[in-house]
XYZ file of N, CA and C in Angstrom:
543
model
N 0.854 -1.167 0.000
C 0.000 0.000 0.000
C 0.905 1.236 0.000
N 0.671 2.133 -0.911
C 1.458 3.360 -0.995
C 0.517 4.539 -0.821
N 0.858 5.414 0.107
C 0.108 6.646 0.307
C 0.866 7.769 -0.381
N 0.255 8.418 -1.329
C 0.824 9.620 -1.928
C 0.062 10.775 -1.290
N 0.766 11.548 -0.505
C 0.126 12.602 0.278
C 0.618 13.949 -0.236
N -0.177 14.593 -1.096
C 0.255 15.887 -1.643
C 0.461 16.918 -0.534
N 1.510 17.678 -0.684
C 1.814 18.775 0.240
C 1.830 18.338 1.702
N 2.379 17.145 1.924
C 2.509 16.646 3.292
C 3.399 17.579 4.115
N 4.430 18.089 3.460
C 5.329 19.040 4.108
C 5.257 20.374 3.378
N 5.313 21.434 4.118
C 5.403 22.758 3.502
C 6.827 22.945 2.980
N 7.027 23.986 2.201
C 8.374 24.284 1.702
C 9.337 24.517 2.867
N 8.880 25.231 3.893
C 9.731 25.475 5.068
C 10.080 24.174 5.784
N 9.102 23.269 5.878
C 9.381 21.982 6.535
C 10.367 21.149 5.713
N 10.216 21.148 4.395
C 11.175 20.445 3.528
C 12.582 21.000 3.727
N 12.685 22.317 3.726
C 13.994 22.942 3.939
C 14.552 22.599 5.309
N 13.695 22.480 6.300
C 14.150 22.107 7.650
C 14.757 20.699 7.632
N 14.149 19.778 6.879
C 14.707 18.419 6.779
C 16.054 18.429 6.057
N 16.149 19.190 4.977
C 17.419 19.301 4.257
C 18.490 19.867 5.181
N 18.151 20.913 5.911
C 19.116 21.529 6.826
C 19.474 20.585 7.971
N 18.506 19.803 8.432
C 18.764 18.845 9.513
C 19.803 17.816 9.066
N 19.655 17.307 7.853
C 20.612 16.327 7.342
C 21.984 16.971 7.170
N 22.032 18.179 6.669
C 23.323 18.873 6.525
C 23.994 19.049 7.876
N 23.198 19.404 8.876
C 23.728 19.576 10.234
C 24.271 18.242 10.757
N 23.529 17.160 10.542
C 23.970 15.842 11.009
C 25.228 15.402 10.268
N 25.322 15.725 8.983
C 26.543 15.403 8.235
C 27.728 16.173 8.790
N 27.511 17.428 9.154
C 28.588 18.237 9.750
C 29.037 17.648 11.088
N 28.125 16.917 11.736
C 28.439 16.254 13.007
C 28.938 14.822 12.781
N 29.339 14.514 11.534
C 29.912 13.225 11.139
C 28.925 12.063 11.077
N 27.660 12.332 10.933
C 26.696 11.269 10.651
C 26.601 11.196 9.131
N 26.744 10.018 8.574
C 26.869 9.906 7.122
C 25.589 9.406 6.460
N 25.440 9.833 5.231
C 24.378 9.293 4.381
C 24.935 8.012 3.757
N 24.039 7.083 3.440
C 24.466 5.826 2.829
C 23.754 5.641 1.498
N 24.342 4.812 0.653
C 23.746 4.519 -0.648
C 22.400 3.852 -0.422
N 21.381 4.331 -1.130
C 20.049 3.744 -1.027
C 20.035 2.365 -1.666
N 19.565 1.391 -0.919
C 19.433 0.020 -1.416
C 20.592 -0.395 -2.310
N 21.792 -0.545 -1.737
C 22.905 -0.939 -2.597
C 22.598 -2.259 -3.293
N 23.040 -2.398 -4.541
C 22.738 -3.626 -5.264
C 23.375 -4.829 -4.591
N 22.645 -5.917 -4.581
C 23.152 -7.139 -3.981
C 22.899 -8.270 -4.957
N 23.964 -8.767 -5.546
C 23.831 -9.843 -6.501
C 23.496 -11.115 -5.739
N 22.492 -11.823 -6.210
C 22.013 -12.975 -5.466
C 22.906 -14.199 -5.597
N 23.871 -14.193 -6.510
C 24.787 -15.322 -6.633
C 26.025 -15.011 -5.801
N 26.181 -15.720 -4.712
C 27.313 -15.534 -3.829
C 28.380 -16.560 -4.210
N 29.520 -16.111 -4.739
C 30.574 -17.003 -5.207
C 31.024 -17.954 -4.109
N 31.033 -17.499 -2.869
C 31.467 -18.351 -1.762
C 30.564 -19.578 -1.609
N 29.330 -19.476 -2.076
C 28.408 -20.606 -1.956
C 28.499 -21.576 -3.138
N 29.386 -21.297 -4.074
C 29.538 -22.173 -5.231
C 30.584 -23.264 -5.010
N 31.145 -23.360 -3.822
C 32.225 -24.312 -3.564
C 31.866 -25.765 -3.886
N 30.610 -26.217 -3.763
C 30.344 -27.629 -4.088
C 30.407 -27.945 -5.586
N 30.306 -26.934 -6.440
C 30.216 -27.190 -7.875
C 31.407 -27.959 -8.457
N 32.654 -27.663 -8.084
C 33.748 -28.479 -8.646
C 33.609 -29.955 -8.287
N 33.148 -30.235 -7.076
C 32.978 -31.628 -6.672
C 31.798 -32.266 -7.411
N 30.719 -31.498 -7.562
C 29.570 -32.004 -8.302
C 29.918 -32.200 -9.777
N 30.853 -31.407 -10.277
C 31.268 -31.540 -11.675
C 31.878 -32.908 -11.947
N 32.486 -33.481 -10.925
C 33.059 -34.819 -11.090
C 31.980 -35.849 -11.391
N 30.763 -35.591 -10.935
C 29.652 -36.504 -11.198
C 29.215 -36.471 -12.655
N 29.672 -35.485 -13.408
C 29.324 -35.405 -14.824
C 29.860 -36.602 -15.592
N 30.850 -37.295 -15.042
C 31.397 -38.483 -15.695
C 30.591 -39.743 -15.447
N 29.595 -39.687 -14.582
C 28.816 -40.886 -14.247
C 27.978 -41.400 -15.417
N 27.226 -40.540 -16.149
C 26.419 -41.092 -17.248
C 27.222 -41.917 -18.261
N 28.419 -41.471 -18.686
C 29.178 -42.333 -19.603
C 29.559 -43.668 -18.966
N 29.790 -43.679 -17.662
C 30.115 -44.931 -16.985
C 28.939 -45.903 -17.038
N 27.727 -45.355 -16.948
C 26.536 -46.201 -16.983
C 26.347 -46.844 -18.353
N 26.896 -46.219 -19.366
C 26.825 -46.769 -20.722
C 28.134 -47.472 -21.093
N 28.914 -47.839 -20.098
C 30.274 -48.339 -20.324
C 30.336 -49.645 -21.099
N 29.237 -50.381 -21.221
C 29.296 -51.630 -21.976
C 29.572 -51.377 -23.458
N 29.313 -50.178 -23.915
C 29.566 -49.822 -25.308
C 30.977 -49.254 -25.499
N 31.663 -48.935 -24.417
C 32.959 -48.265 -24.505
C 34.098 -49.242 -24.265
N 35.202 -49.006 -24.948
C 36.412 -49.778 -24.685
C 37.152 -49.122 -23.536
N 38.116 -49.801 -22.960
C 38.865 -49.225 -21.839
C 39.616 -47.968 -22.257
N 40.041 -47.883 -23.521
C 40.745 -46.690 -23.997
C 39.793 -45.499 -24.144
N 38.609 -45.731 -24.677
C 37.669 -44.634 -24.899
C 36.904 -44.265 -23.635
N 36.927 -45.152 -22.637
C 36.218 -44.872 -21.394
C 36.779 -43.633 -20.690
N 38.098 -43.516 -20.594
C 38.728 -42.354 -19.957
C 38.354 -41.060 -20.650
N 38.382 -41.100 -21.982
C 38.024 -39.905 -22.750
C 36.538 -39.585 -22.584
N 35.696 -40.587 -22.579
C 34.256 -40.378 -22.456
C 33.899 -39.803 -21.089
N 34.618 -40.199 -20.055
C 34.358 -39.699 -18.697
C 34.968 -38.313 -18.498
N 36.176 -38.102 -19.031
C 36.871 -36.820 -18.846
C 36.180 -35.664 -19.561
N 35.644 -35.900 -20.743
C 35.037 -34.821 -21.519
C 33.902 -34.121 -20.762
N 32.904 -34.825 -20.198
C 31.851 -34.108 -19.462
C 32.353 -33.478 -18.165
N 33.345 -34.096 -17.539
C 33.896 -33.513 -16.302
C 34.588 -32.197 -16.621
N 35.398 -32.174 -17.661
C 36.104 -30.945 -18.045
C 35.105 -29.869 -18.449
N 34.084 -30.241 -19.209
C 33.056 -29.280 -19.618
C 32.340 -28.701 -18.393
N 31.997 -29.558 -17.430
C 31.320 -29.085 -16.209
C 32.225 -28.164 -15.400
N 33.513 -28.480 -15.312
C 34.446 -27.611 -14.579
C 34.617 -26.264 -15.278
N 34.658 -26.263 -16.603
C 34.767 -25.010 -17.355
C 33.521 -24.149 -17.126
N 32.342 -24.769 -17.182
C 31.099 -24.029 -16.967
C 31.026 -23.480 -15.535
N 31.500 -24.263 -14.560
C 31.531 -23.804 -13.163
C 32.441 -22.589 -13.032
N 33.613 -22.648 -13.660
C 34.544 -21.514 -13.607
C 33.961 -20.288 -14.287
N 33.299 -20.502 -15.421
C 32.674 -19.372 -16.125
C 31.597 -18.730 -15.266
N 30.824 -19.541 -14.582
C 29.785 -19.005 -13.710
C 30.400 -18.217 -12.559
N 31.368 -18.803 -11.902
C 31.951 -18.178 -10.709
C 32.756 -16.926 -11.040
N 33.529 -16.973 -12.125
C 34.460 -15.878 -12.380
C 34.060 -14.973 -13.546
N 33.023 -15.331 -14.276
C 32.572 -14.511 -15.385
C 31.171 -13.979 -15.202
N 30.236 -14.886 -14.966
C 28.825 -14.484 -14.886
C 28.546 -13.628 -13.664
N 29.083 -14.011 -12.508
C 28.793 -13.253 -11.282
C 29.270 -11.809 -11.388
N 30.524 -11.548 -11.801
C 30.933 -10.140 -11.954
C 30.100 -9.392 -13.009
N 29.695 -10.086 -14.077
C 28.879 -9.444 -15.111
C 27.500 -9.076 -14.554
N 26.895 -9.981 -13.797
C 25.592 -9.697 -13.183
C 25.718 -8.526 -12.219
N 26.792 -8.485 -11.437
C 27.016 -7.382 -10.495
C 27.165 -6.067 -11.249
N 27.889 -6.092 -12.352
C 28.067 -4.884 -13.166
C 26.718 -4.384 -13.695
N 25.892 -5.292 -14.202
C 24.561 -4.906 -14.670
C 23.716 -4.357 -13.529
N 23.811 -4.990 -12.380
C 23.037 -4.557 -11.215
C 23.473 -3.158 -10.784
N 24.778 -2.921 -10.756
C 25.294 -1.608 -10.356
C 24.828 -0.507 -11.308
N 24.751 -0.821 -12.611
C 24.426 0.212 -13.581
C 22.933 0.523 -13.638
N 22.097 -0.322 -13.042
C 20.661 -0.084 -13.125
C 20.033 0.122 -11.751
N 20.842 0.415 -10.750
C 20.333 0.588 -9.396
C 20.249 2.058 -9.027
N 19.465 2.313 -7.984
C 19.396 3.688 -7.494
C 20.773 4.107 -7.027
N 21.103 5.341 -7.279
C 22.406 5.857 -6.860
C 22.233 7.063 -5.951
N 21.148 7.059 -5.221
C 20.908 8.149 -4.285
C 21.578 7.845 -2.954
N 21.687 8.877 -2.134
C 22.177 8.723 -0.771
C 21.013 9.000 0.166
N 21.005 8.314 1.290
C 19.877 8.466 2.209
C 20.360 8.474 3.655
N 19.565 9.128 4.487
C 19.825 9.129 5.923
C 18.498 8.918 6.642
N 18.444 7.866 7.431
C 17.260 7.622 8.251
C 17.369 8.472 9.505
N 16.295 9.145 9.814
C 16.271 9.961 11.036
C 15.714 9.070 12.150
N 16.559 8.114 12.580
C 16.128 7.061 13.479
C 16.869 7.012 14.811
N 17.577 8.062 15.123
C 18.307 8.098 16.388
C 17.431 8.760 17.458
N 17.668 8.441 18.730
C 16.838 9.054 19.786
C 16.786 10.583 19.704
N 17.898 11.200 19.327
C 17.915 12.665 19.246
C 17.096 13.185 18.060
N 16.694 12.288 17.118
C 15.877 12.702 15.976
C 14.388 12.759 16.311
N 13.966 12.081 17.354
C 12.535 11.955 17.652
C 11.834 13.301 17.783
N 12.359 14.260 18.554
C 11.648 15.539 18.635
C 11.500 16.225 17.271
N 12.512 16.045 16.408
C 12.474 16.687 15.098
C 11.413 16.047 14.204
N 11.303 14.710 14.190
C 10.408 14.022 13.254
C 8.994 13.815 13.806
N 8.797 14.077 15.095
C 7.516 13.769 15.747
C 6.314 14.403 15.046
N 6.406 15.656 14.655
C 5.288 16.328 14.002
C 4.922 15.632 12.694
N 5.917 15.293 11.891
C 5.662 14.611 10.623
C 5.063 13.226 10.878
N 5.654 12.471 11.771
C 5.165 11.114 12.033
C 3.741 11.151 12.581
N 3.459 12.082 13.482
C 2.090 12.213 14.007
C 1.110 12.535 12.878
N 1.509 13.402 11.968
C 0.652 13.777 10.835
C 0.355 12.552 9.957
N 1.395 11.766 9.659
C 1.217 10.571 8.826
C 0.367 9.529 9.557
N 0.563 9.389 10.851
C -0.249 8.437 11.630
C -1.731 8.803 11.571
N -2.023 10.079 11.648
C -3.412 10.537 11.588
C -4.023 10.240 10.217
N -3.267 10.499 9.161
C -3.764 10.292 7.798
C -3.961 8.808 7.494
N -3.026 7.957 7.942
C -3.043 6.540 7.581
C -3.733 5.652 8.614
N -3.957 6.189 9.793
C -4.559 5.417 10.886
C -3.676 4.236 11.317
N -2.353 4.450 11.279
C -1.379 3.467 11.766
C -0.595 4.108 12.908
N -0.372 3.349 13.984
C 0.382 3.912 15.103
C 1.855 4.048 14.734
N 2.517 5.010 15.337
C 3.890 5.299 14.927
C 4.889 4.308 15.492
N 4.495 3.431 16.392
C 5.392 2.384 16.894
C 5.753 1.387 15.789
N 4.943 1.306 14.763
C 5.168 0.356 13.677
C 5.840 0.986 12.454
N 6.070 2.288 12.510
C 6.655 2.972 11.363
C 8.174 2.855 11.364
N 8.744 2.851 10.154
C 10.175 3.068 10.032
C 10.405 4.556 10.195
N 11.606 4.902 10.552
C 11.932 6.320 10.698
C 11.861 7.024 9.352
N 11.510 8.316 9.349
C 11.566 9.065 8.086
C 12.990 9.035 7.519
N 13.059 8.978 6.205
C 14.341 8.916 5.512
C 14.431 10.097 4.554
N 15.531 10.817 4.615
C 15.791 11.906 3.670
C 16.705 11.326 2.597
N 16.266 11.447 1.340
C 17.010 10.891 0.216
C 17.484 12.028 -0.677
N 18.758 11.927 -1.093
C 19.350 12.975 -1.930
C 19.812 12.353 -3.251
N 19.380 12.965 -4.345
C 19.833 12.582 -5.677
C 20.718 13.696 -6.206
N 22.012 13.421 -6.313
C 22.929 14.401 -6.889
C 22.767 14.402 -8.403
N 23.285 15.439 -9.096
C 23.188 15.453 -10.562
C 23.765 14.162 -11.149
N 23.012 13.542 -12.062
C 23.449 12.302 -12.695
C 23.065 11.049 -11.929
N 22.503 11.211 -10.746
C 22.098 10.047 -9.970
C 20.884 9.392 -10.620
N 20.669 8.129 -10.292
C 19.621 7.338 -10.930
C 18.537 6.983 -9.919
N 17.278 7.244 -10.294
C 16.149 6.715 -9.544
C 15.660 5.520 -10.343
N 15.969 4.320 -9.878
C 15.602 3.109 -10.608
C 14.485 2.374 -9.888
N 13.840 1.516 -10.621
C 12.785 0.688 -10.043
C 13.376 -0.112 -8.882
N 12.626 -0.181 -7.809
C 13.100 -0.916 -6.645
C 11.901 -1.329 -5.805
N 12.128 -2.305 -4.952
C 11.073 -2.752 -4.055
C 11.330 -2.230 -2.654
N 10.273 -1.842 -1.975
C 10.423 -1.397 -0.594
C 10.190 -2.538 0.389
N 9.832 -3.695 -0.105
C 9.576 -4.833 0.779
C 10.881 -5.540 1.118
N 10.851 -6.288 2.187
C 12.009 -7.052 2.611
C 12.120 -8.343 1.805
N 13.330 -8.679 1.327
C 13.481 -9.935 0.586
C 13.330 -11.162 1.489
N 13.386 -10.961 2.811
C 13.244 -12.084 3.747
C 11.859 -12.105 4.369
N 10.905 -11.490 3.691
C 9.514 -11.440 4.154
C 9.381 -10.818 5.538
N 10.274 -9.897 5.860
C 10.179 -9.148 7.105
C 10.732 -9.855 8.323
N 11.459 -10.960 8.121
C 11.955 -11.710 9.279
C 12.900 -10.871 10.142
N 13.610 -9.919 9.521
C 14.517 -9.079 10.302
C 13.771 -8.026 11.109
N 12.469 -7.898 10.849
C 11.664 -6.899 11.558
C 10.597 -7.538 12.439
N 10.758 -8.809 12.767
C 9.741 -9.518 13.531
C 9.380 -8.781 14.811
N 10.375 -8.264 15.519
C 10.126 -7.581 16.789
C 9.343 -6.272 16.617
N 9.384 -5.696 15.420
C 8.682 -4.427 15.215
C 7.490 -4.556 14.287
N 6.979 -5.771 14.121
C 5.744 -5.938 13.363
C 5.853 -6.677 12.064
N 7.058 -6.975 11.582
C 7.193 -7.752 10.358
C 7.282 -6.913 9.106
N 6.859 -7.516 8.001
C 6.983 -6.926 6.668
C 6.312 -5.559 6.561
N 6.913 -4.682 5.788
C 6.345 -3.356 5.529
C 5.028 -3.517 4.771
N 4.029 -2.789 5.207
C 2.721 -2.870 4.561
C 2.277 -1.532 3.977
N 2.985 -0.465 4.264
C 2.609 0.842 3.724
C 3.861 1.700 3.560
N 3.840 2.528 2.516
C 4.900 3.506 2.293
C 4.234 4.850 2.057
N 4.730 5.873 2.678
C 4.207 7.233 2.471
C 5.273 8.051 1.780
N 4.899 8.680 0.680
C 5.845 9.474 -0.095
C 5.347 10.910 -0.128
């Protein structure tokens, strides 16, 4: 559910948020990349593939009654070598290529969540306003986030839901069910 709330903040309130983030940056609180790309193929998890590649020689062994002892080695080695080459291509070629594609099509904005105890007095008015409009208590809300797009930055399609179905937020209510923009 997405709430688009026109004129939720006045121009002065928007400027106050921009100035608040600048002040926090001056105090060494940093903005972070919004939703950094995360390639789902983790090379470290591919370690079983070389061992599984050895199993590629099993089918020729099952047909071994047709093979001579000389051709048996070649028949078994060929699928094993092919499987090892494909495993190497996946681990050292495809994964970096997928990461490169992911990096080039991801959001490149910077963001700062106003989620520290000292931020509460500043964000309280906004959060109370959103709670009234949406009829959701503020104990279940994520902190307001100020997002900055520098010249040339990319706003790309992205999901606001958790890829783990909200398991990391179990203590605070689970998966996100509403976004206010």
